[in-house]
Coordinates of C-alpha atoms in Angstrom, one line a residue:
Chain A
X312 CA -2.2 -36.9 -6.9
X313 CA 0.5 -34.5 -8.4
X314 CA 1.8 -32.0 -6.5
X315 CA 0.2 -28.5 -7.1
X316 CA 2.2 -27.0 -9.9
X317 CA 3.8 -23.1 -9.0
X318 CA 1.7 -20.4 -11.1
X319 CA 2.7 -20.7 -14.9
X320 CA 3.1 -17.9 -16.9
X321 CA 0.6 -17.2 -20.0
X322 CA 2.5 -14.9 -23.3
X323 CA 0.6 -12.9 -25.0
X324 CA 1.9 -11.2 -28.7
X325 CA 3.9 -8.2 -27.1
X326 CA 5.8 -11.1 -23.9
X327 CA 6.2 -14.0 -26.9
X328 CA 10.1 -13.2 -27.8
X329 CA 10.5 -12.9 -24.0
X330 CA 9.2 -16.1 -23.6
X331 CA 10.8 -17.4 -26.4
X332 CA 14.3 -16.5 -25.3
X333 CA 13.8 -18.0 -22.2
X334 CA 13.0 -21.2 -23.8
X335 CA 16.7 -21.1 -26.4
X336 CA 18.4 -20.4 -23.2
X337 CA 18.8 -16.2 -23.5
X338 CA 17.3 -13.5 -21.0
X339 CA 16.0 -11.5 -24.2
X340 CA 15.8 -7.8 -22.7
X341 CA 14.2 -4.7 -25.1
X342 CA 16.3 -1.2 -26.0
X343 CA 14.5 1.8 -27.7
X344 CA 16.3 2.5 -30.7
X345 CA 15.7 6.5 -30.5
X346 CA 16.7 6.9 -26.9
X347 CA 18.9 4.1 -26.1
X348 CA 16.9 3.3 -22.5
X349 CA 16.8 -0.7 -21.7
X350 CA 13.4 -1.3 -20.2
X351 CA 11.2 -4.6 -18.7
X352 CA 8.6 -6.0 -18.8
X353 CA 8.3 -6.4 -22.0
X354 CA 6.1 -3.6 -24.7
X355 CA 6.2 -3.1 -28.1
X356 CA 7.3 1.1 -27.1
X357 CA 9.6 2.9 -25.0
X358 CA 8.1 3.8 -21.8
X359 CA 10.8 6.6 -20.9
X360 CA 10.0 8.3 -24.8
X361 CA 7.0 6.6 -26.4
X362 CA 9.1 5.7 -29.4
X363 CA 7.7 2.2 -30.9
X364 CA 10.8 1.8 -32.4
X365 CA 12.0 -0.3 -30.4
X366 CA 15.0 -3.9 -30.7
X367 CA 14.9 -6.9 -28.8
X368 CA 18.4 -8.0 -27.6
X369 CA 20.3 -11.3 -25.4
X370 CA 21.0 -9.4 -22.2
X371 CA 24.2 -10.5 -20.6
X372 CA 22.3 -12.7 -18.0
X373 CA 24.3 -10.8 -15.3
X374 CA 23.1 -9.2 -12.0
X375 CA 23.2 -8.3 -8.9
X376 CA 20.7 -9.1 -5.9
X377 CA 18.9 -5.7 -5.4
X378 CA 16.3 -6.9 -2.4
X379 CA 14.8 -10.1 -1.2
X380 CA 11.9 -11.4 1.3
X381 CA 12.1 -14.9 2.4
X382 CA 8.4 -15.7 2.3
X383 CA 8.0 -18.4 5.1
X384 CA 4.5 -18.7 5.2
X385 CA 1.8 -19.5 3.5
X386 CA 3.8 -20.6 1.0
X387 CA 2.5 -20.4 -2.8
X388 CA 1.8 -23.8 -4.9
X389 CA 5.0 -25.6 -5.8
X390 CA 6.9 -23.7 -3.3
X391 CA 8.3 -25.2 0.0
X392 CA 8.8 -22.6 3.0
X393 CA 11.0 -20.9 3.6
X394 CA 12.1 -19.5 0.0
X395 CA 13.5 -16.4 -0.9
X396 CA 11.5 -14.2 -4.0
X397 CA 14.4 -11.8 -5.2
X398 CA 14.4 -9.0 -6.9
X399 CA 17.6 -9.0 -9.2
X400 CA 19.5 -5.9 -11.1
X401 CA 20.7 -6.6 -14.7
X402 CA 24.0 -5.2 -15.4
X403 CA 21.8 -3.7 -18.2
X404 CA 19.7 -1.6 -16.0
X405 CA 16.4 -3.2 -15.2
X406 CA 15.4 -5.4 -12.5
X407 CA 13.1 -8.3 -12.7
X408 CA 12.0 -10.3 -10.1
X409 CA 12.7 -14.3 -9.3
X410 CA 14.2 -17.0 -7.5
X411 CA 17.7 -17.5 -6.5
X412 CA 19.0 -21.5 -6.6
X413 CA 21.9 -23.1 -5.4
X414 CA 22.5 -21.0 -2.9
X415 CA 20.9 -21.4 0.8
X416 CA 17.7 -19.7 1.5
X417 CA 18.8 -17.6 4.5
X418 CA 19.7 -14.1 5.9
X419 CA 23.6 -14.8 5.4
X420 CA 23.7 -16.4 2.8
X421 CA 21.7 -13.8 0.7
X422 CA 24.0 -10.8 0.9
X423 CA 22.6 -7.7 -1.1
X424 CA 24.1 -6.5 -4.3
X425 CA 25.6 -10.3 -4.8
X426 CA 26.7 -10.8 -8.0
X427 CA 24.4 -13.3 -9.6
X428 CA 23.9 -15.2 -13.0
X429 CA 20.8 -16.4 -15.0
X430 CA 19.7 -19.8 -15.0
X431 CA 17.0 -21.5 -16.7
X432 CA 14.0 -23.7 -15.4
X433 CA 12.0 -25.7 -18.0
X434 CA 8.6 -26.1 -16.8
X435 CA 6.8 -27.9 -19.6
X436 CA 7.5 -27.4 -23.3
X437 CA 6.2 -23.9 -23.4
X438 CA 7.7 -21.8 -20.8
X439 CA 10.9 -21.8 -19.2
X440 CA 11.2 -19.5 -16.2
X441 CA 14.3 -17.5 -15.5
X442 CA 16.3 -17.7 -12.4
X443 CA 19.3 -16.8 -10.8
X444 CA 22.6 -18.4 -8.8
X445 CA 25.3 -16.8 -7.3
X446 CA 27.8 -16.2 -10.3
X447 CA 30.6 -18.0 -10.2
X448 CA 34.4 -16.7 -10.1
Chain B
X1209 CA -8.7 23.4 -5.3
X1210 CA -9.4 26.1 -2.9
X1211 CA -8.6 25.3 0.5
X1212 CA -11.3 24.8 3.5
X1213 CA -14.2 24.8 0.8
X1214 CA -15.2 21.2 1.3
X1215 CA -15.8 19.5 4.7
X1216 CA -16.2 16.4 6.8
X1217 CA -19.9 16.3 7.7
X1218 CA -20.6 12.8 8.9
X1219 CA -17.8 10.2 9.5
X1220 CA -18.4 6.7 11.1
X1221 CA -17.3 3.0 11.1
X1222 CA -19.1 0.0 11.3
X1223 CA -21.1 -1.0 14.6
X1224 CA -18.4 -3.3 15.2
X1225 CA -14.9 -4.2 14.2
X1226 CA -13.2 -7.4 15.0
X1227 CA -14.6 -10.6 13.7
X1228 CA -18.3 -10.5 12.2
X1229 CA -19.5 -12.8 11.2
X1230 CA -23.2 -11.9 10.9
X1231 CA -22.6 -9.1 8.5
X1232 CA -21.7 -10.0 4.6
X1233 CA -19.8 -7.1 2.7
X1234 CA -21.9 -5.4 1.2
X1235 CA -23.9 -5.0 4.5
X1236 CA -21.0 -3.9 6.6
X1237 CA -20.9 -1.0 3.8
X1238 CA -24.2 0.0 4.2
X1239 CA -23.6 -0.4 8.7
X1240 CA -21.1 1.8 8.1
X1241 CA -23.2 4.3 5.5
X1242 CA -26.0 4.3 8.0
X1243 CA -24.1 5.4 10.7
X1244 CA -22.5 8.2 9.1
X1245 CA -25.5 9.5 7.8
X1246 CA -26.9 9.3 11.4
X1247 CA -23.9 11.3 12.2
X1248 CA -24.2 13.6 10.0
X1249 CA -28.4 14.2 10.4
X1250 CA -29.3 13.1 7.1
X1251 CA -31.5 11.3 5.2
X1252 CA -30.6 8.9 2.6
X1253 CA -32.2 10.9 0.0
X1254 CA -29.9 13.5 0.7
X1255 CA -27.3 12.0 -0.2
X1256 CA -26.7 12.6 -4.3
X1257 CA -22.7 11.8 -5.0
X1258 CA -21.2 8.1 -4.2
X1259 CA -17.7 6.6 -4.1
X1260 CA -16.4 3.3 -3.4
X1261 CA -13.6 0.9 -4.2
X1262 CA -14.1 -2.5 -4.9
X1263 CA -17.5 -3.1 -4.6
X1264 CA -18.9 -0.6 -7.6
X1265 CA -20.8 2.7 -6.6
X1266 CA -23.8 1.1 -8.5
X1267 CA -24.1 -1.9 -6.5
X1268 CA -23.7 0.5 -3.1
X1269 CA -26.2 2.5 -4.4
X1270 CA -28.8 0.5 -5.2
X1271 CA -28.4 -1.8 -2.1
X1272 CA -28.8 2.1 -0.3
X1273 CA -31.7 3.1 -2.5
X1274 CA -29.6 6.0 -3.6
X1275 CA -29.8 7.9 -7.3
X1276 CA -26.6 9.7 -7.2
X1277 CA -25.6 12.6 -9.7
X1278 CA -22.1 12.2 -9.4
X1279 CA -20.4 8.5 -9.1
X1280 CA -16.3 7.4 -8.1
X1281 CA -15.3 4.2 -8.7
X1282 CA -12.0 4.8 -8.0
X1283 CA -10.4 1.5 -7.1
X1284 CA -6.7 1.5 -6.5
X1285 CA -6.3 -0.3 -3.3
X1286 CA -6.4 0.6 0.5
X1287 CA -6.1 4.4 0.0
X1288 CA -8.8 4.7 -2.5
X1289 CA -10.8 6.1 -0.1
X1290 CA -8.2 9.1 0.0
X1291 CA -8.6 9.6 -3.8
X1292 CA -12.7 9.7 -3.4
X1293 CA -12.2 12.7 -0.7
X1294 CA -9.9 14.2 -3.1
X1295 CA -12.4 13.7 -6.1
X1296 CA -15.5 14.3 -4.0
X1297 CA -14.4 17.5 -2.7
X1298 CA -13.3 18.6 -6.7
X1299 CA -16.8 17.8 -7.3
X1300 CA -18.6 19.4 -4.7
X1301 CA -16.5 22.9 -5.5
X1302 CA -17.3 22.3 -9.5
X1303 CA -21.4 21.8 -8.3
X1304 CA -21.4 18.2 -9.8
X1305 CA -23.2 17.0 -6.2
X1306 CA -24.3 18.7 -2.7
X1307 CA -23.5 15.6 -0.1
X1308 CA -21.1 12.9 -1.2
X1309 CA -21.0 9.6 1.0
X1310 CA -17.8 7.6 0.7
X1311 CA -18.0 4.1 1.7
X1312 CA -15.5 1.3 2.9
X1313 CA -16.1 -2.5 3.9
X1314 CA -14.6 -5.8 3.6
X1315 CA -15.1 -9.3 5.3
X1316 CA -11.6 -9.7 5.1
X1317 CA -11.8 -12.2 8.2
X1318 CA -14.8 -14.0 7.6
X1319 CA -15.0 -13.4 4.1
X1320 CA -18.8 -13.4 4.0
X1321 CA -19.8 -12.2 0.4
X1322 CA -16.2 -11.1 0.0
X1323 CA -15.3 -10.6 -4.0
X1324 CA -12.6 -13.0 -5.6
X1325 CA -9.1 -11.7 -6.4
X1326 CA -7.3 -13.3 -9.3
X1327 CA -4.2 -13.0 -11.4
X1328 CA -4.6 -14.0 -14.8
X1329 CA -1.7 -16.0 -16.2
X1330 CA -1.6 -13.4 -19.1
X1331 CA -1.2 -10.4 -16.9
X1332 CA 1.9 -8.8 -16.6
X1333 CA 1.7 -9.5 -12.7
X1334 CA 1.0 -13.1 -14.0
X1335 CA 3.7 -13.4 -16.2
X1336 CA 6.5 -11.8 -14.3
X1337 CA 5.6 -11.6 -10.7
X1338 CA 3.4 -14.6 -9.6
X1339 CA 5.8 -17.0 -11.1
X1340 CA 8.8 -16.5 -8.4
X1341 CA 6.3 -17.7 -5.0
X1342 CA 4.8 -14.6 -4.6
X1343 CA 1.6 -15.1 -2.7
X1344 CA -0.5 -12.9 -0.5
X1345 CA 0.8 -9.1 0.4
X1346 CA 3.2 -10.4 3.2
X1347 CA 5.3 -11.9 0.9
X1348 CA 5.3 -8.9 -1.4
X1349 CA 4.7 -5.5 0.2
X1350 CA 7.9 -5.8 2.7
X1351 CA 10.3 -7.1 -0.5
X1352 CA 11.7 -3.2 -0.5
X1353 CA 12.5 -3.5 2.9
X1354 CA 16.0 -5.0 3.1
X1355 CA 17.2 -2.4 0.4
X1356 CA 15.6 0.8 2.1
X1357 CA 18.1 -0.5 5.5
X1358 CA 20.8 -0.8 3.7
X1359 CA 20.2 2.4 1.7
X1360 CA 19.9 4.0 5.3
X1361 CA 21.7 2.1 7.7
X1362 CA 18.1 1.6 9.5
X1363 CA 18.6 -1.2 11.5
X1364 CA 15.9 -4.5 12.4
X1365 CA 15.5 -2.9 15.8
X1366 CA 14.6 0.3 15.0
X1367 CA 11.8 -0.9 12.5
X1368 CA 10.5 -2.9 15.8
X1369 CA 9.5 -0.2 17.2
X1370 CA 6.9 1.3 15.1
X1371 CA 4.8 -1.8 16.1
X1372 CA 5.8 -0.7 20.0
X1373 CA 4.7 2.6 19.4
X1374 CA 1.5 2.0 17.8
X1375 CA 1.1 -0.7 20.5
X1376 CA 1.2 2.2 23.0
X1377 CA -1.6 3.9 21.0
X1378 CA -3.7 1.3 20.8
X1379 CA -3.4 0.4 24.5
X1380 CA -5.8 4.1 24.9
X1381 CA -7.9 3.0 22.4
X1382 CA -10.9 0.7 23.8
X1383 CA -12.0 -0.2 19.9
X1384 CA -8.5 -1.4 19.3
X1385 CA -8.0 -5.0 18.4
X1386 CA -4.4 -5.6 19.7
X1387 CA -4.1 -3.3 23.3
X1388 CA -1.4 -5.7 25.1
X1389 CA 2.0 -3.9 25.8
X1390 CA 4.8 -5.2 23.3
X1391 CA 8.6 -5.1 23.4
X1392 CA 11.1 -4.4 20.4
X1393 CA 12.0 -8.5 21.7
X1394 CA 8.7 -9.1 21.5
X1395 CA 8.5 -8.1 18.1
X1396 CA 11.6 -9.4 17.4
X1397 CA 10.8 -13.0 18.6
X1398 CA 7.3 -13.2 17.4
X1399 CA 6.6 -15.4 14.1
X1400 CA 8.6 -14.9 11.1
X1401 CA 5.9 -14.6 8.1
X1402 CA 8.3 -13.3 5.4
X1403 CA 11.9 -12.4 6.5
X1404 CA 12.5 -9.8 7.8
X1405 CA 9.5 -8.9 8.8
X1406 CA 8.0 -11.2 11.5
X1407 CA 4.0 -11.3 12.8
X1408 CA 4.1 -8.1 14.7
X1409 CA 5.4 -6.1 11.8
X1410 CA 2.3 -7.1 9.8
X1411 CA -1.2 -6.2 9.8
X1412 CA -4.4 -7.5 11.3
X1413 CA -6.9 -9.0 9.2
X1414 CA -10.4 -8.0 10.3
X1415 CA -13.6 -7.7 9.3
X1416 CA -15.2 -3.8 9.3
X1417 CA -16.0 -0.5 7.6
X1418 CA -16.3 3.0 7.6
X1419 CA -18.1 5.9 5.7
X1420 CA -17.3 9.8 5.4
X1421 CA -20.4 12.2 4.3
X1422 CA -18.9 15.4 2.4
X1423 CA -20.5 18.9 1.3
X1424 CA -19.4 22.8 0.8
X1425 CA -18.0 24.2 3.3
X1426 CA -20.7 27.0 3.2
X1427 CA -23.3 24.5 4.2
X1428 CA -21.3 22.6 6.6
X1429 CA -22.1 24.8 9.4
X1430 CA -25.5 23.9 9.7
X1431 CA -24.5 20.4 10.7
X1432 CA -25.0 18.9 14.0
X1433 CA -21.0 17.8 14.7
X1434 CA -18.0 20.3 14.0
X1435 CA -16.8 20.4 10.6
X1436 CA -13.7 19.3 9.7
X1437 CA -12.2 20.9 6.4
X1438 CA -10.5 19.4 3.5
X1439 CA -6.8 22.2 3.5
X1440 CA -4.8 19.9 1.0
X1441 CA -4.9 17.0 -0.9
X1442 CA -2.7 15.2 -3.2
X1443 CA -2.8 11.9 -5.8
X1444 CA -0.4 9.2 -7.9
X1445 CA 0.5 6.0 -8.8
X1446 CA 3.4 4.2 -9.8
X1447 CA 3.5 0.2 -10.8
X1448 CA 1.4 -2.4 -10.0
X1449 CA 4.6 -5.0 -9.9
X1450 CA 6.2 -4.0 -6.7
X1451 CA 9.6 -5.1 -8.4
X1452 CA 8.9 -2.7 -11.0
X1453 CA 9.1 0.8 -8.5
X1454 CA 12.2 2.8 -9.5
X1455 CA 13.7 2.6 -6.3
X1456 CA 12.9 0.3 -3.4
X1457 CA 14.8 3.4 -1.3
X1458 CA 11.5 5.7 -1.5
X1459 CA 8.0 5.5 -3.2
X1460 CA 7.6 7.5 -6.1
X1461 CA 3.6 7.6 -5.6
X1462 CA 4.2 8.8 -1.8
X1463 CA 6.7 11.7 -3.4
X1464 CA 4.0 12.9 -5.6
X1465 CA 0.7 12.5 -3.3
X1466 CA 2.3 13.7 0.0
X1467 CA 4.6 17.5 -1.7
X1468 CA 1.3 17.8 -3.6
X1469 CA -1.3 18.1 -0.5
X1470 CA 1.1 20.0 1.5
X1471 CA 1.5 22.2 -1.2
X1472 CA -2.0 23.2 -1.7
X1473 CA -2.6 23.3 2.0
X1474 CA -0.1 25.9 2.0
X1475 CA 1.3 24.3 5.1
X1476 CA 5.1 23.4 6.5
X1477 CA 5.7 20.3 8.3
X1478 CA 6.4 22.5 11.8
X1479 CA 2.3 23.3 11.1
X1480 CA 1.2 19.3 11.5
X1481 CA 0.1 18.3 14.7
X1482 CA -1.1 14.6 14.3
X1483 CA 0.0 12.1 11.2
X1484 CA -1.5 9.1 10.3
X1485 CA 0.8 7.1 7.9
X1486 CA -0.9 3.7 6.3
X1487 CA 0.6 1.3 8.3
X1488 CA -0.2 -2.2 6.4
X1489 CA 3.6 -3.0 7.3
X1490 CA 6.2 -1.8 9.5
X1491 CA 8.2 -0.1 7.3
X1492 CA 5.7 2.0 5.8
X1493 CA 5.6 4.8 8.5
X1494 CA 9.5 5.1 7.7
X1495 CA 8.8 5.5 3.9
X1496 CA 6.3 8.0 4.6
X1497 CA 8.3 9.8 7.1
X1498 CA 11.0 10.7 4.3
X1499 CA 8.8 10.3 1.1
X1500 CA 6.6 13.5 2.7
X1501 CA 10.0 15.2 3.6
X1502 CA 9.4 15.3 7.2
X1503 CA 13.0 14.5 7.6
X1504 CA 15.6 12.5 5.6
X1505 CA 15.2 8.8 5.1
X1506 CA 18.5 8.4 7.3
X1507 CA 16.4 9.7 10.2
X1508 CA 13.2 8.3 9.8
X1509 CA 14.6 4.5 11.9
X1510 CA 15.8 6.7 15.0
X1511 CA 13.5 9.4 14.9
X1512 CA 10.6 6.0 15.5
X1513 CA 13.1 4.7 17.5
X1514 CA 13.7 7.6 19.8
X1515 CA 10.3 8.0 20.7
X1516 CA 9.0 11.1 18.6
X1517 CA 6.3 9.2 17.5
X1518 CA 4.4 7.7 20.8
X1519 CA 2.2 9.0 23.2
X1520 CA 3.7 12.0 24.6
X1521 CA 5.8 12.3 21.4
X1522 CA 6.3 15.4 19.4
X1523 CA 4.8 13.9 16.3
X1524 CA 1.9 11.7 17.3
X1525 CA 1.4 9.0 14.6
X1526 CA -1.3 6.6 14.2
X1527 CA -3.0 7.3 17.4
X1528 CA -6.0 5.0 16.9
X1529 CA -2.8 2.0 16.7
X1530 CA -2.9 1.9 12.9
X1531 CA -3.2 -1.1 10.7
X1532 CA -0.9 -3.2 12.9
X1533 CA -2.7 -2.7 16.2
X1534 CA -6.3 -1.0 16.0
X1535 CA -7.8 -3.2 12.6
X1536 CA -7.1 -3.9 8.5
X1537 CA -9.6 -5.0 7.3
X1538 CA -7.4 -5.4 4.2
X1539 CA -7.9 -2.1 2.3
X1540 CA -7.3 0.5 5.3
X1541 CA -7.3 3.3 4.2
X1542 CA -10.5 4.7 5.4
X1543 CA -9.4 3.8 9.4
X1544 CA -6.6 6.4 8.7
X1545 CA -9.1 8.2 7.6
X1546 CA -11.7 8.0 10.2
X1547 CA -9.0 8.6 12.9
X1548 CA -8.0 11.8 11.2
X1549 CA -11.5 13.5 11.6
X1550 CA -11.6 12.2 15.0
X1551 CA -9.0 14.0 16.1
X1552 CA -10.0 17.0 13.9
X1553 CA -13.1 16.9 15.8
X1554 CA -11.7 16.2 19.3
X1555 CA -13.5 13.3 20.1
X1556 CA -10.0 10.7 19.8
X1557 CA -9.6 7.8 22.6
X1558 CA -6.1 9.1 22.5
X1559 CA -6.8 12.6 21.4
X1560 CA -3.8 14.9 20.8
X1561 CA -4.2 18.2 22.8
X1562 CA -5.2 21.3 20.8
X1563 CA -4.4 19.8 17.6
X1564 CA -5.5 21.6 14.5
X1565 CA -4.0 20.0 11.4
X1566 CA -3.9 16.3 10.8
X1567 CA -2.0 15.2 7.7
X1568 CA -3.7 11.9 6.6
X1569 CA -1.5 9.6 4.0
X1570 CA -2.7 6.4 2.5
X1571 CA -1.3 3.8 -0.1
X1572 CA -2.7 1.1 -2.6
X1573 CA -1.3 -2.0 -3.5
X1574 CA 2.4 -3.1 -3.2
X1575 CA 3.6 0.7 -3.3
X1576 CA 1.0 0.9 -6.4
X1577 CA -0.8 3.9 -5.6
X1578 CA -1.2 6.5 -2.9
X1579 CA -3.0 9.7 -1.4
X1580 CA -2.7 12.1 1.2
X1581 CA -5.8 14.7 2.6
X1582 CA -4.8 17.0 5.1
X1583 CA -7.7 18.2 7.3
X1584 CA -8.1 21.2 9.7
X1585 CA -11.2 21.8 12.3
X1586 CA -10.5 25.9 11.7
X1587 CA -12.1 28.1 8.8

């Protein structure tokens, strides 16, 4: 029997480009055109001014490790205890939360405001999820 | 809302708190209802306003046999039961109802007739949260946590001892799950769940319940126990993803509910006597500490740490033992609540001396929602 899978995201119209950056390899963030704020998650209007007009942009993919649990027990499906659920800030403003990789999943290792790059996790031919690894250099 | 127009009439939990496993939800709600309409000398067909959360008002109703005029549904987590106060006693003063009963249950242990929790896929929470191994509040509501200490140099011992305190509450407090003396090593050594916080910094999960009865001030007189009055009250929310809050160094939904009571109470801090601070986790007594500007957030580890907070402290806090000692039955708002009028009332296992103005603050969710009643026993 296969291994339970983690939880797998589901788009839906106003998450698709999100989803569909993820997938040609860009963390696709959203800017209001009439007051310049950078926002996430995804909408199709500016929750600081209500404007809808609003541009989808390729973020740098840069951050910096804001805060972090590492979750040791129960762990969710697909996950092995203990991992680390991160919450990381884009050098664009927002934060968005998700895994850090090849890096160890400890105290020490996980220093806050690291600086961290995205990575990109294919899970089937629909989504890939976004995650992040110490940047390099 | 004026103040002192609306009062506490009736106010019970369940028979029993702990483990029940004879009892299905829905009937711990109405164990709890019975008993604080007992308390309050009523009759169920006085009762004509009803609020719950989770379970609907129309399925506590009719399991009652009561045909209410005025209904809250209000479901935003463990301090729900905070909002239906505020709501109740908005609708009492606008002569929507007479006598509100608010009611609180969960088999959160034995999860007898307990309702399902999902997260759809296509949910925003689905999409962007349960994803990264997010699963179950331990491994969500302390993700601020590590931020807030570095933000204010609070340090892994100091946030120790708010389980040591409550400990020391709960060791007075014969209905208490958890009465054993702890140490900040004990706390320190126990199980980690989700680092940092280890299985003394987390709640119980219990089965139990609790109900309030509400009515005019003018009438509450005529009631067999001592009024206690509603002075202040306040109300927010802020984001259902906890990585979503705009600061993991302070909750926006606290900074809102908490000014807002005290503001209508017309009361300083130097005026509260007793404090009861939702205490699903160990670092929410610290957030509420600064979020209801008792003192700065740099403070709030050693003034804990220090001692201002146990028995014999200057600010007693969580003197039934709170969600991490006395019970959680996973929404706990109304045991905060419940310990308020007790001490409002005198009638506290570990009663605080000539106390006159309990301050009563609650949150939903991950840091979602929150509420805060400040109650008084004087006209």
């Amino acid at each position: 029997m296969a291994e339970p899978a983690r939880a797998k995201p589901k788009p839906t119209p106003e998450t698709q480009h999100f989803w569909d950056g993820t997938q040609a390899g860009e963390l696709r963030l959203q800017r209001c055109d009439a007051c310049a704020n950078v926002y996430f998650p995804p909408r199709p209007f500016c929750p600081s001014c209500a404007s809808r007009k609003v541009s989808v942009f390729k973020a740098s993919g840069k951050g910096k490790l804001y805060s972090y649990v590492i979750n040791h027990r129960p762990a969710a499906p697909g996950f092995t205890a203990p991992y680390a659920i991160a919450v990381v800030e884009l050098d664009e403003g927002p934060r968005m939360m998700s895994n850090i990789i090849d890096c160890p999943q400890t105290p020490e290792a996980l220093e806050l405001d690291m600086k961290l790059e995205v990575a990109f996790e294919k899970l089937d031919d629909k989504i890939t999820l976004p995650l992040f690894r110490p940047a390099k250099g | 809302m004026r103040r002192n127009q609306v009062a506490v009439v009736g106010a019970a939990e369940t028979t029993e708190l702990g483990v029940i496993p004879n009892m299905s939800q829905i009937q711990l709600h109405a164990d709890a209802a019975l008993n604080a309409i007992a308390d309050a000398g009523l009759k169920l067909s006085d009762i004509d306003g009803i609020a719950t959360a989770v379970e609907t008002p129309q399925q506590i109703a009719h399991y009652l046999g009561i045909t209410p005029t005025w209904v809250d549904g209000t479901s935003v987590g463990g301090c729900s039961f905070m909002l239906h106060v505020r709501h109740a006693a908005a609708a009492i003063e606008a002569g929507l109802c007479k006598t509100v009963l608010i009611t609180h249950a969960e088999s959160g242990k034995s999860m007898i007739g307990k309702l399902p929790r999902s997260t759809p896929a296509d949910s925003l929470n689905g999409q962007f949260e349960a994803p990264f191994g997010v699963y179950g509040p331990p491994s969500m509501f302390p993700i601020p946590v590590l931020r807030y200490m570095k933000t204010y140099g609070i340090t892994h011992e100091q946030i120790a001892m708010v389980a040591v305190a409550q400990r020391e509450w709960a060791a007075k407090n014969p209905r208490a799950m958890m009465k054993d003396p702890i140490t900040v090593a004990d706390v320190l050594n126990s199980r980690m769940i989700a680092y940092p916080f280890r299985l003394l910094q987390c709640c119980l999960v219990t089965d139990g319940g609790g109900a309030l009865i509400l009515t005019s001030a003018d009438r509450a007189k005529d009631f067999p126990k001592k009024p206690v009055y509603i002075l202040g009250t306040g109300e927010s929310v802020e984001t259902p993803m906890v990585s979503q809050m705009e600061t993991f160094n302070s909750s926006r939904a606290f900074k809102v509910a908490g000014p807002t009571a005290f503001k209508e109470a017309g009361i300083t801090h130097k005026d509260v006597d007793h404090l009861m601070i939702y205490d699903a986790f160990a670092h929410l007594p610290l957030f509420g500490l600064g979020d209801l500007g008792f003192m700065p957030h740099e403070e709030t580890g050693k003034f804990i740490a220090d001692g201002n907070t146990r028995p014999g402290g200057k600010l007693p806090l969580n003197t039934n033992g709170g969600g991490l000692s006395y019970m959680h039955s996973g929404m706990y708002g109304m045991y905060a609540l419940q310990e308020s009028v007790r001490q409002m009332r005198g009638i506290a296992p570990a009663q605080v001396k000539d106390a006159k103005i309990s301050v009563c603050h609650g949150v939903g969710g991950m840091f979602a929602a929150s509420g805060t009643i400040i109650f008084t026993n004087e006209k």
